[in-house]
Amino acid sequence: MKKFDCLIRAFRFPEDVRCICAVGAGGKTGLLYWLAQEYREAGRKVLLATTTKMFLPKENQVLDGTAEEILGYLDREGFAVAGTTICGGEKMGPLPLEIWRTVSSKADLVLVEADGSRRLPLKVPGPGEPVIPPECDFLIVVEGMSGIGRPLSEVCHRTAQAAGVLECRESQTVTEETAARIARRGYQKFLTGKRTGCYFMNQIDVLGVSQRERLAKAMAGTGVVYGSLKERYYLREI
């Protein structure tokens, strides 16, 4: 495997990519923020939004703004996190449809958190999930490897769906093979058709060498990046 310190190179995004969405669990928000930083440094004007719910940003936020306000901020700063406060509390919600259509069409790059996971490392989507906008042209399925070695019921959002997909009990211990099956059986159908995409197995810094080998074997035949957002390194077969 080749080691990268840049997400853009590790994921091999098409040069003309305009809307990248992250689904799954275990690092979606962090991944999108790092991508925003890399693309912003490359001179792109980047909009970050959500189609579900997302934790409120600490900076670069434009909440409950008009399309003109969002685009104005984007022009000045090169990066805007835009959403609404309709969720209340510590999370923001999606932009109204007309505002979304306007601002997403004018940003150089749009990053979207398109799934919820209640801060758990693993997830199998339920009915109506994920919420992928039609503009999406690259989809990243994220999983957190910190769930390995723990009971499924403790580390997986939508545990009942996961147990059904895996044909196991909710108390089963998650293995490397289990994590791979959750990702592939839960999200593979969203990586078909004209939309391109890739799996991202995050938090591999918590795994030993033999564990990484088992995970790679279980994920064979798929487009996948292994990495650690915490340590800022990413691995991919060349």
PDB file of C-alpha atoms in Angstrom:
ATOM      1  CA  MET A   1       0.000   0.000   0.000  1.00  0.00           C
ATOM      2  CA  LYS A   2       1.050   3.568  -0.633  1.00  0.00           C
ATOM      3  CA  LYS A   3       0.959   6.094   2.194  1.00  0.00           C
ATOM      4  CA  PHE A   4      -0.467   9.580   1.670  1.00  0.00           C
ATOM      5  CA  ASP A   5      -0.665  12.663   3.868  1.00  0.00           C
ATOM      6  CA  CYS A   6      -3.273  14.271   1.597  1.00  0.00           C
ATOM      7  CA  LEU A   7      -6.875  13.141   1.342  1.00  0.00           C
ATOM      8  CA  ILE A   8      -7.314  14.472  -2.186  1.00  0.00           C
ATOM      9  CA  ARG A   9      -4.523  12.272  -3.521  1.00  0.00           C
ATOM     10  CA  ALA A  10      -5.536   9.251  -1.444  1.00  0.00           C
ATOM     11  CA  PHE A  11      -9.136   9.295  -2.686  1.00  0.00           C
ATOM     12  CA  ARG A  12      -8.201  10.054  -6.309  1.00  0.00           C
ATOM     13  CA  PHE A  13     -11.138  12.380  -6.804  1.00  0.00           C
ATOM     14  CA  PRO A  14     -11.945  13.231 -10.421  1.00  0.00           C
ATOM     15  CA  GLU A  15     -10.635  16.661 -11.345  1.00  0.00           C
ATOM     16  CA  ASP A  16     -14.136  17.810 -12.212  1.00  0.00           C
ATOM     17  CA  VAL A  17     -15.741  16.605  -8.957  1.00  0.00           C
ATOM     18  CA  ARG A  18     -18.189  19.165  -7.575  1.00  0.00           C
ATOM     19  CA  CYS A  19     -20.188  17.486  -4.804  1.00  0.00           C
ATOM     20  CA  ILE A  20     -18.647  15.010  -2.347  1.00  0.00           C
ATOM     21  CA  CYS A  21     -20.924  13.367   0.206  1.00  0.00           C
ATOM     22  CA  ALA A  22     -19.986  11.405   3.318  1.00  0.00           C
ATOM     23  CA  VAL A  23     -22.236   8.697   4.782  1.00  0.00           C
ATOM     24  CA  GLY A  24     -21.832   5.996   7.411  1.00  0.00           C
ATOM     25  CA  ALA A  25     -20.217   6.612  10.798  1.00  0.00           C
ATOM     26  CA  GLY A  26     -16.946   7.055  12.602  1.00  0.00           C
ATOM     27  CA  GLY A  27     -15.525  10.316  11.260  1.00  0.00           C
ATOM     28  CA  LYS A  28     -17.741  11.891   8.602  1.00  0.00           C
ATOM     29  CA  THR A  29     -17.576  15.420   9.985  1.00  0.00           C
ATOM     30  CA  GLY A  30     -13.836  15.345  10.582  1.00  0.00           C
ATOM     31  CA  LEU A  31     -13.222  13.973   7.115  1.00  0.00           C
ATOM     32  CA  LEU A  32     -15.242  16.729   5.479  1.00  0.00           C
ATOM     33  CA  TYR A  33     -13.487  19.471   7.435  1.00  0.00           C
ATOM     34  CA  TRP A  34     -10.053  18.165   6.452  1.00  0.00           C
ATOM     35  CA  LEU A  35     -11.174  17.937   2.831  1.00  0.00           C
ATOM     36  CA  ALA A  36     -12.462  21.500   3.031  1.00  0.00           C
ATOM     37  CA  GLN A  37      -9.081  22.664   4.293  1.00  0.00           C
ATOM     38  CA  GLU A  38      -7.180  20.887   1.522  1.00  0.00           C
ATOM     39  CA  TYR A  39      -9.425  22.192  -1.242  1.00  0.00           C
ATOM     40  CA  ARG A  40      -9.466  25.687   0.234  1.00  0.00           C
ATOM     41  CA  GLU A  41      -5.662  25.697   0.275  1.00  0.00           C
ATOM     42  CA  ALA A  42      -5.824  24.661  -3.373  1.00  0.00           C
ATOM     43  CA  GLY A  43      -7.805  27.809  -4.137  1.00  0.00           C
ATOM     44  CA  ARG A  44     -11.308  26.355  -4.318  1.00  0.00           C
ATOM     45  CA  LYS A  45     -14.338  28.035  -2.731  1.00  0.00           C
ATOM     46  CA  VAL A  46     -15.840  25.313  -0.543  1.00  0.00           C
ATOM     47  CA  LEU A  47     -19.360  25.017   0.853  1.00  0.00           C
ATOM     48  CA  LEU A  48     -20.030  22.515   3.662  1.00  0.00           C
ATOM     49  CA  ALA A  49     -23.643  21.564   4.391  1.00  0.00           C
ATOM     50  CA  THR A  50     -25.822  18.694   5.571  1.00  0.00           C
ATOM     51  CA  THR A  51     -28.960  16.946   4.380  1.00  0.00           C
ATOM     52  CA  THR A  52     -29.741  15.621   7.872  1.00  0.00           C
ATOM     53  CA  LYS A  53     -28.198  17.029  11.044  1.00  0.00           C
ATOM     54  CA  MET A  54     -24.660  18.116  11.827  1.00  0.00           C
ATOM     55  CA  PHE A  55     -22.936  19.548  14.876  1.00  0.00           C
ATOM     56  CA  LEU A  56     -22.799  23.334  14.814  1.00  0.00           C
ATOM     57  CA  PRO A  57     -19.484  24.683  13.540  1.00  0.00           C
ATOM     58  CA  LYS A  58     -17.263  26.797  15.770  1.00  0.00           C
ATOM     59  CA  GLU A  59     -16.288  29.101  12.931  1.00  0.00           C
ATOM     60  CA  ASN A  60     -17.037  29.917   9.271  1.00  0.00           C
ATOM     61  CA  GLN A  61     -20.727  29.444   9.989  1.00  0.00           C
ATOM     62  CA  VAL A  62     -23.596  31.053   8.115  1.00  0.00           C
ATOM     63  CA  LEU A  63     -26.749  29.928   9.874  1.00  0.00           C
ATOM     64  CA  ASP A  64     -30.261  30.807   8.697  1.00  0.00           C
ATOM     65  CA  GLY A  65     -28.710  32.986   6.010  1.00  0.00           C
ATOM     66  CA  THR A  66     -30.037  33.921   2.600  1.00  0.00           C
ATOM     67  CA  ALA A  67     -28.394  32.617  -0.534  1.00  0.00           C
ATOM     68  CA  GLU A  68     -26.835  36.044  -1.037  1.00  0.00           C
ATOM     69  CA  GLU A  69     -25.391  36.055   2.494  1.00  0.00           C
ATOM     70  CA  ILE A  70     -23.943  32.572   2.106  1.00  0.00           C
ATOM     71  CA  LEU A  71     -22.389  33.325  -1.276  1.00  0.00           C
ATOM     72  CA  GLY A  72     -21.040  36.644  -0.026  1.00  0.00           C
ATOM     73  CA  TYR A  73     -19.331  34.916   2.888  1.00  0.00           C
ATOM     74  CA  LEU A  74     -17.997  32.253   0.547  1.00  0.00           C
ATOM     75  CA  ASP A  75     -16.504  34.895  -1.744  1.00  0.00           C
ATOM     76  CA  ARG A  76     -14.791  36.653   1.173  1.00  0.00           C
ATOM     77  CA  GLU A  77     -13.540  33.666   3.157  1.00  0.00           C
ATOM     78  CA  GLY A  78     -13.326  30.830   0.648  1.00  0.00           C
ATOM     79  CA  PHE A  79     -15.135  28.462   3.017  1.00  0.00           C
ATOM     80  CA  ALA A  80     -18.624  28.516   4.507  1.00  0.00           C
ATOM     81  CA  VAL A  81     -20.541  26.061   6.689  1.00  0.00           C
ATOM     82  CA  ALA A  82     -24.183  26.749   5.964  1.00  0.00           C
ATOM     83  CA  GLY A  83     -27.356  25.400   7.516  1.00  0.00           C
ATOM     84  CA  THR A  84     -30.337  26.224   9.682  1.00  0.00           C
ATOM     85  CA  THR A  85     -31.000  26.264  13.401  1.00  0.00           C
ATOM     86  CA  ILE A  86     -34.324  24.442  13.092  1.00  0.00           C
ATOM     87  CA  CYS A  87     -32.865  21.458  14.970  1.00  0.00           C
ATOM     88  CA  GLY A  88     -32.189  23.509  18.070  1.00  0.00           C
ATOM     89  CA  GLY A  89     -29.505  22.626  20.581  1.00  0.00           C
ATOM     90  CA  GLU A  90     -26.032  21.799  19.304  1.00  0.00           C
ATOM     91  CA  LYS A  91     -26.888  20.699  15.764  1.00  0.00           C
ATOM     92  CA  MET A  92     -27.751  22.469  12.542  1.00  0.00           C
ATOM     93  CA  GLY A  93     -30.170  21.281   9.890  1.00  0.00           C
ATOM     94  CA  PRO A  94     -30.225  21.361   6.084  1.00  0.00           C
ATOM     95  CA  LEU A  95     -30.632  24.442   3.964  1.00  0.00           C
ATOM     96  CA  PRO A  96     -34.037  25.204   2.453  1.00  0.00           C
ATOM     97  CA  LEU A  97     -34.232  23.612  -0.984  1.00  0.00           C
ATOM     98  CA  GLU A  98     -34.198  26.812  -3.057  1.00  0.00           C
ATOM     99  CA  ILE A  99     -31.244  28.231  -1.127  1.00  0.00           C
ATOM    100  CA  TRP A 100     -29.420  24.911  -1.447  1.00  0.00           C
ATOM    101  CA  ARG A 101     -29.938  24.841  -5.212  1.00  0.00           C
ATOM    102  CA  THR A 102     -28.615  28.382  -5.590  1.00  0.00           C
ATOM    103  CA  VAL A 103     -25.520  28.148  -3.397  1.00  0.00           C
ATOM    104  CA  SER A 104     -24.551  24.594  -4.360  1.00  0.00           C
ATOM    105  CA  SER A 105     -24.569  25.543  -8.030  1.00  0.00           C
ATOM    106  CA  LYS A 106     -22.216  28.477  -7.471  1.00  0.00           C
ATOM    107  CA  ALA A 107     -19.639  27.049  -5.047  1.00  0.00           C
ATOM    108  CA  ASP A 108     -16.501  25.530  -6.569  1.00  0.00           C
ATOM    109  CA  LEU A 109     -16.917  22.461  -4.388  1.00  0.00           C
ATOM    110  CA  VAL A 110     -19.733  21.257  -2.146  1.00  0.00           C
ATOM    111  CA  LEU A 111     -19.167  18.865   0.763  1.00  0.00           C
ATOM    112  CA  VAL A 112     -22.220  17.233   2.330  1.00  0.00           C
ATOM    113  CA  GLU A 113     -22.733  15.218   5.499  1.00  0.00           C
ATOM    114  CA  ALA A 114     -25.574  13.002   4.289  1.00  0.00           C
ATOM    115  CA  ASP A 115     -26.103  10.567   7.154  1.00  0.00           C
ATOM    116  CA  GLY A 116     -26.442  10.474  10.956  1.00  0.00           C
ATOM    117  CA  SER A 117     -24.761   8.058  13.359  1.00  0.00           C
ATOM    118  CA  ARG A 118     -25.146   9.454  16.885  1.00  0.00           C
ATOM    119  CA  ARG A 119     -21.341   9.612  17.179  1.00  0.00           C
ATOM    120  CA  LEU A 120     -20.978   5.828  16.988  1.00  0.00           C
ATOM    121  CA  PRO A 121     -18.223   4.257  14.862  1.00  0.00           C
ATOM    122  CA  LEU A 122     -20.430   1.891  12.814  1.00  0.00           C
ATOM    123  CA  LYS A 123     -23.811   2.078  11.126  1.00  0.00           C
ATOM    124  CA  VAL A 124     -26.253   0.215   8.906  1.00  0.00           C
ATOM    125  CA  PRO A 125     -28.748   2.642   7.335  1.00  0.00           C
ATOM    126  CA  GLY A 126     -32.412   2.496   8.183  1.00  0.00           C
ATOM    127  CA  PRO A 127     -35.372   3.286   5.885  1.00  0.00           C
ATOM    128  CA  GLY A 128     -34.892   6.604   4.100  1.00  0.00           C
ATOM    129  CA  GLU A 129     -31.175   6.739   4.927  1.00  0.00           C
ATOM    130  CA  PRO A 130     -28.784   8.077   3.838  1.00  0.00           C
ATOM    131  CA  VAL A 131     -30.095  11.317   2.346  1.00  0.00           C
ATOM    132  CA  ILE A 132     -27.899  11.780  -0.714  1.00  0.00           C
ATOM    133  CA  PRO A 133     -28.582  14.891  -2.806  1.00  0.00           C
ATOM    134  CA  PRO A 134     -28.943  14.411  -6.581  1.00  0.00           C
ATOM    135  CA  GLU A 135     -25.926  16.685  -7.095  1.00  0.00           C
ATOM    136  CA  CYS A 136     -23.599  14.131  -5.460  1.00  0.00           C
ATOM    137  CA  ASP A 137     -20.951  12.844  -7.858  1.00  0.00           C
ATOM    138  CA  PHE A 138     -18.614  11.165  -5.342  1.00  0.00           C
ATOM    139  CA  LEU A 139     -19.739   9.231  -2.271  1.00  0.00           C
ATOM    140  CA  ILE A 140     -17.519   8.266   0.674  1.00  0.00           C
ATOM    141  CA  VAL A 141     -18.719   5.510   3.022  1.00  0.00           C
ATOM    142  CA  VAL A 142     -17.013   6.025   6.383  1.00  0.00           C
ATOM    143  CA  GLU A 143     -16.482   3.492   9.178  1.00  0.00           C
ATOM    144  CA  GLY A 144     -14.628   3.801  12.489  1.00  0.00           C
ATOM    145  CA  MET A 145     -12.361   0.898  13.435  1.00  0.00           C
ATOM    146  CA  SER A 146     -12.684   1.702  17.131  1.00  0.00           C
ATOM    147  CA  GLY A 147     -15.821  -0.445  17.030  1.00  0.00           C
ATOM    148  CA  ILE A 148     -13.797  -3.635  16.510  1.00  0.00           C
ATOM    149  CA  GLY A 149     -13.558  -5.874  19.558  1.00  0.00           C
ATOM    150  CA  ARG A 150     -16.705  -4.486  21.188  1.00  0.00           C
ATOM    151  CA  PRO A 151     -20.332  -5.671  21.209  1.00  0.00           C
ATOM    152  CA  LEU A 152     -22.351  -4.654  18.167  1.00  0.00           C
ATOM    153  CA  SER A 153     -25.034  -3.142  20.415  1.00  0.00           C
ATOM    154  CA  GLU A 154     -22.508  -0.667  21.877  1.00  0.00           C
ATOM    155  CA  VAL A 155     -20.865   0.586  18.708  1.00  0.00           C
ATOM    156  CA  CYS A 156     -23.356   0.399  15.830  1.00  0.00           C
ATOM    157  CA  HIS A 157     -26.157   2.837  15.050  1.00  0.00           C
ATOM    158  CA  ARG A 158     -29.317   1.051  13.870  1.00  0.00           C
ATOM    159  CA  THR A 159     -28.249  -2.081  15.708  1.00  0.00           C
ATOM    160  CA  ALA A 160     -31.409  -4.005  14.808  1.00  0.00           C
ATOM    161  CA  GLN A 161     -30.831  -3.415  11.096  1.00  0.00           C
ATOM    162  CA  ALA A 162     -27.190  -4.411  11.496  1.00  0.00           C
ATOM    163  CA  ALA A 163     -28.064  -7.652  13.269  1.00  0.00           C
ATOM    164  CA  GLY A 164     -30.521  -8.445  10.496  1.00  0.00           C
ATOM    165  CA  VAL A 165     -27.978  -7.764   7.768  1.00  0.00           C
ATOM    166  CA  LEU A 166     -25.330  -9.833   9.564  1.00  0.00           C
ATOM    167  CA  GLU A 167     -27.776 -12.528  10.679  1.00  0.00           C
ATOM    168  CA  CYS A 168     -26.389 -12.404  14.188  1.00  0.00           C
ATOM    169  CA  ARG A 169     -27.285 -11.335  17.720  1.00  0.00           C
ATOM    170  CA  GLU A 170     -26.925  -7.734  18.791  1.00  0.00           C
ATOM    171  CA  SER A 171     -24.501  -8.883  21.504  1.00  0.00           C
ATOM    172  CA  GLN A 172     -22.035 -10.293  18.963  1.00  0.00           C
ATOM    173  CA  THR A 173     -18.489  -8.956  19.158  1.00  0.00           C
ATOM    174  CA  VAL A 174     -17.454  -6.925  16.132  1.00  0.00           C
ATOM    175  CA  THR A 175     -14.495  -8.379  14.218  1.00  0.00           C
ATOM    176  CA  GLU A 176     -12.613  -7.039  11.216  1.00  0.00           C
ATOM    177  CA  GLU A 177     -14.783  -9.222   9.000  1.00  0.00           C
ATOM    178  CA  THR A 178     -17.928  -7.915  10.722  1.00  0.00           C
ATOM    179  CA  ALA A 179     -16.902  -4.302  10.106  1.00  0.00           C
ATOM    180  CA  ALA A 180     -16.298  -5.060   6.438  1.00  0.00           C
ATOM    181  CA  ARG A 181     -19.675  -6.768   6.064  1.00  0.00           C
ATOM    182  CA  ILE A 182     -21.457  -3.848   7.739  1.00  0.00           C
ATOM    183  CA  ALA A 183     -19.879  -1.426   5.276  1.00  0.00           C
ATOM    184  CA  ARG A 184     -20.389  -3.520   2.177  1.00  0.00           C
ATOM    185  CA  ARG A 185     -23.856  -4.895   2.875  1.00  0.00           C
ATOM    186  CA  GLY A 186     -25.123  -1.648   4.361  1.00  0.00           C
ATOM    187  CA  TYR A 187     -23.874   0.805   1.729  1.00  0.00           C
ATOM    188  CA  GLN A 188     -22.691  -0.981  -1.421  1.00  0.00           C
ATOM    189  CA  LYS A 189     -25.986  -0.318  -3.202  1.00  0.00           C
ATOM    190  CA  PHE A 190     -25.347   3.428  -2.958  1.00  0.00           C
ATOM    191  CA  LEU A 191     -22.018   3.076  -4.779  1.00  0.00           C
ATOM    192  CA  THR A 192     -23.532   1.761  -7.995  1.00  0.00           C
ATOM    193  CA  GLY A 193     -24.618   3.481 -11.179  1.00  0.00           C
ATOM    194  CA  LYS A 194     -23.119   6.711 -12.520  1.00  0.00           C
ATOM    195  CA  ARG A 195     -22.028   7.949  -9.084  1.00  0.00           C
ATOM    196  CA  THR A 196     -18.443   7.037  -8.171  1.00  0.00           C
ATOM    197  CA  GLY A 197     -17.244   6.505  -4.639  1.00  0.00           C
ATOM    198  CA  CYS A 198     -15.013   4.808  -2.146  1.00  0.00           C
ATOM    199  CA  TYR A 199     -14.955   3.326   1.361  1.00  0.00           C
ATOM    200  CA  PHE A 200     -12.928   5.029   4.085  1.00  0.00           C
ATOM    201  CA  MET A 201     -11.954   2.826   7.008  1.00  0.00           C
ATOM    202  CA  ASN A 202     -10.992   5.411   9.620  1.00  0.00           C
ATOM    203  CA  GLN A 203      -9.156   4.966  12.940  1.00  0.00           C
ATOM    204  CA  ILE A 204      -6.842   2.201  11.731  1.00  0.00           C
ATOM    205  CA  ASP A 205      -4.296   3.532  14.218  1.00  0.00           C
ATOM    206  CA  VAL A 206      -6.163   1.473  16.855  1.00  0.00           C
ATOM    207  CA  LEU A 207      -5.557  -1.782  14.948  1.00  0.00           C
ATOM    208  CA  GLY A 208      -2.554  -4.080  15.056  1.00  0.00           C
ATOM    209  CA  VAL A 209      -0.785  -5.398  11.960  1.00  0.00           C
ATOM    210  CA  SER A 210      -2.672  -8.702  11.867  1.00  0.00           C
ATOM    211  CA  GLN A 211      -5.984  -6.879  12.335  1.00  0.00           C
ATOM    212  CA  ARG A 212      -5.231  -4.585   9.401  1.00  0.00           C
ATOM    213  CA  GLU A 213      -4.400  -7.594   7.248  1.00  0.00           C
ATOM    214  CA  ARG A 214      -7.702  -9.270   8.100  1.00  0.00           C
ATOM    215  CA  LEU A 215      -9.596  -6.073   7.368  1.00  0.00           C
ATOM    216  CA  ALA A 216      -7.881  -5.624   4.009  1.00  0.00           C
ATOM    217  CA  LYS A 217      -8.682  -9.223   3.084  1.00  0.00           C
ATOM    218  CA  ALA A 218     -12.348  -8.718   3.995  1.00  0.00           C
ATOM    219  CA  MET A 219     -12.506  -5.510   1.919  1.00  0.00           C
ATOM    220  CA  ALA A 220     -10.735  -6.997  -1.124  1.00  0.00           C
ATOM    221  CA  GLY A 221     -12.292  -6.090  -4.444  1.00  0.00           C
ATOM    222  CA  THR A 222     -13.579  -2.683  -3.342  1.00  0.00           C
ATOM    223  CA  GLY A 223     -12.252   0.835  -3.665  1.00  0.00           C
ATOM    224  CA  VAL A 224     -11.069   1.603  -0.138  1.00  0.00           C
ATOM    225  CA  VAL A 225      -8.812   4.014   1.712  1.00  0.00           C
ATOM    226  CA  TYR A 226      -7.508   3.046   5.148  1.00  0.00           C
ATOM    227  CA  GLY A 227      -6.414   5.848   7.403  1.00  0.00           C
ATOM    228  CA  SER A 228      -6.408   7.893  10.559  1.00  0.00           C
ATOM    229  CA  LEU A 229      -7.849  11.384  10.609  1.00  0.00           C
ATOM    230  CA  LYS A 230      -6.296  11.779  14.047  1.00  0.00           C
ATOM    231  CA  GLU A 231      -2.786  10.907  12.872  1.00  0.00           C
ATOM    232  CA  ARG A 232      -3.274  12.386   9.366  1.00  0.00           C
ATOM    233  CA  TYR A 233      -2.155   9.478   7.215  1.00  0.00           C
ATOM    234  CA  TYR A 234      -3.990   7.440   4.612  1.00  0.00           C
ATOM    235  CA  LEU A 235      -3.197   4.146   2.853  1.00  0.00           C
ATOM    236  CA  ARG A 236      -4.386   2.804  -0.478  1.00  0.00           C
ATOM    237  CA  GLU A 237      -3.489  -0.004  -2.818  1.00  0.00           C
ATOM    238  CA  ILE A 238      -1.633   1.276  -5.899  1.00  0.00           C
TER     239      ILE A 238
END
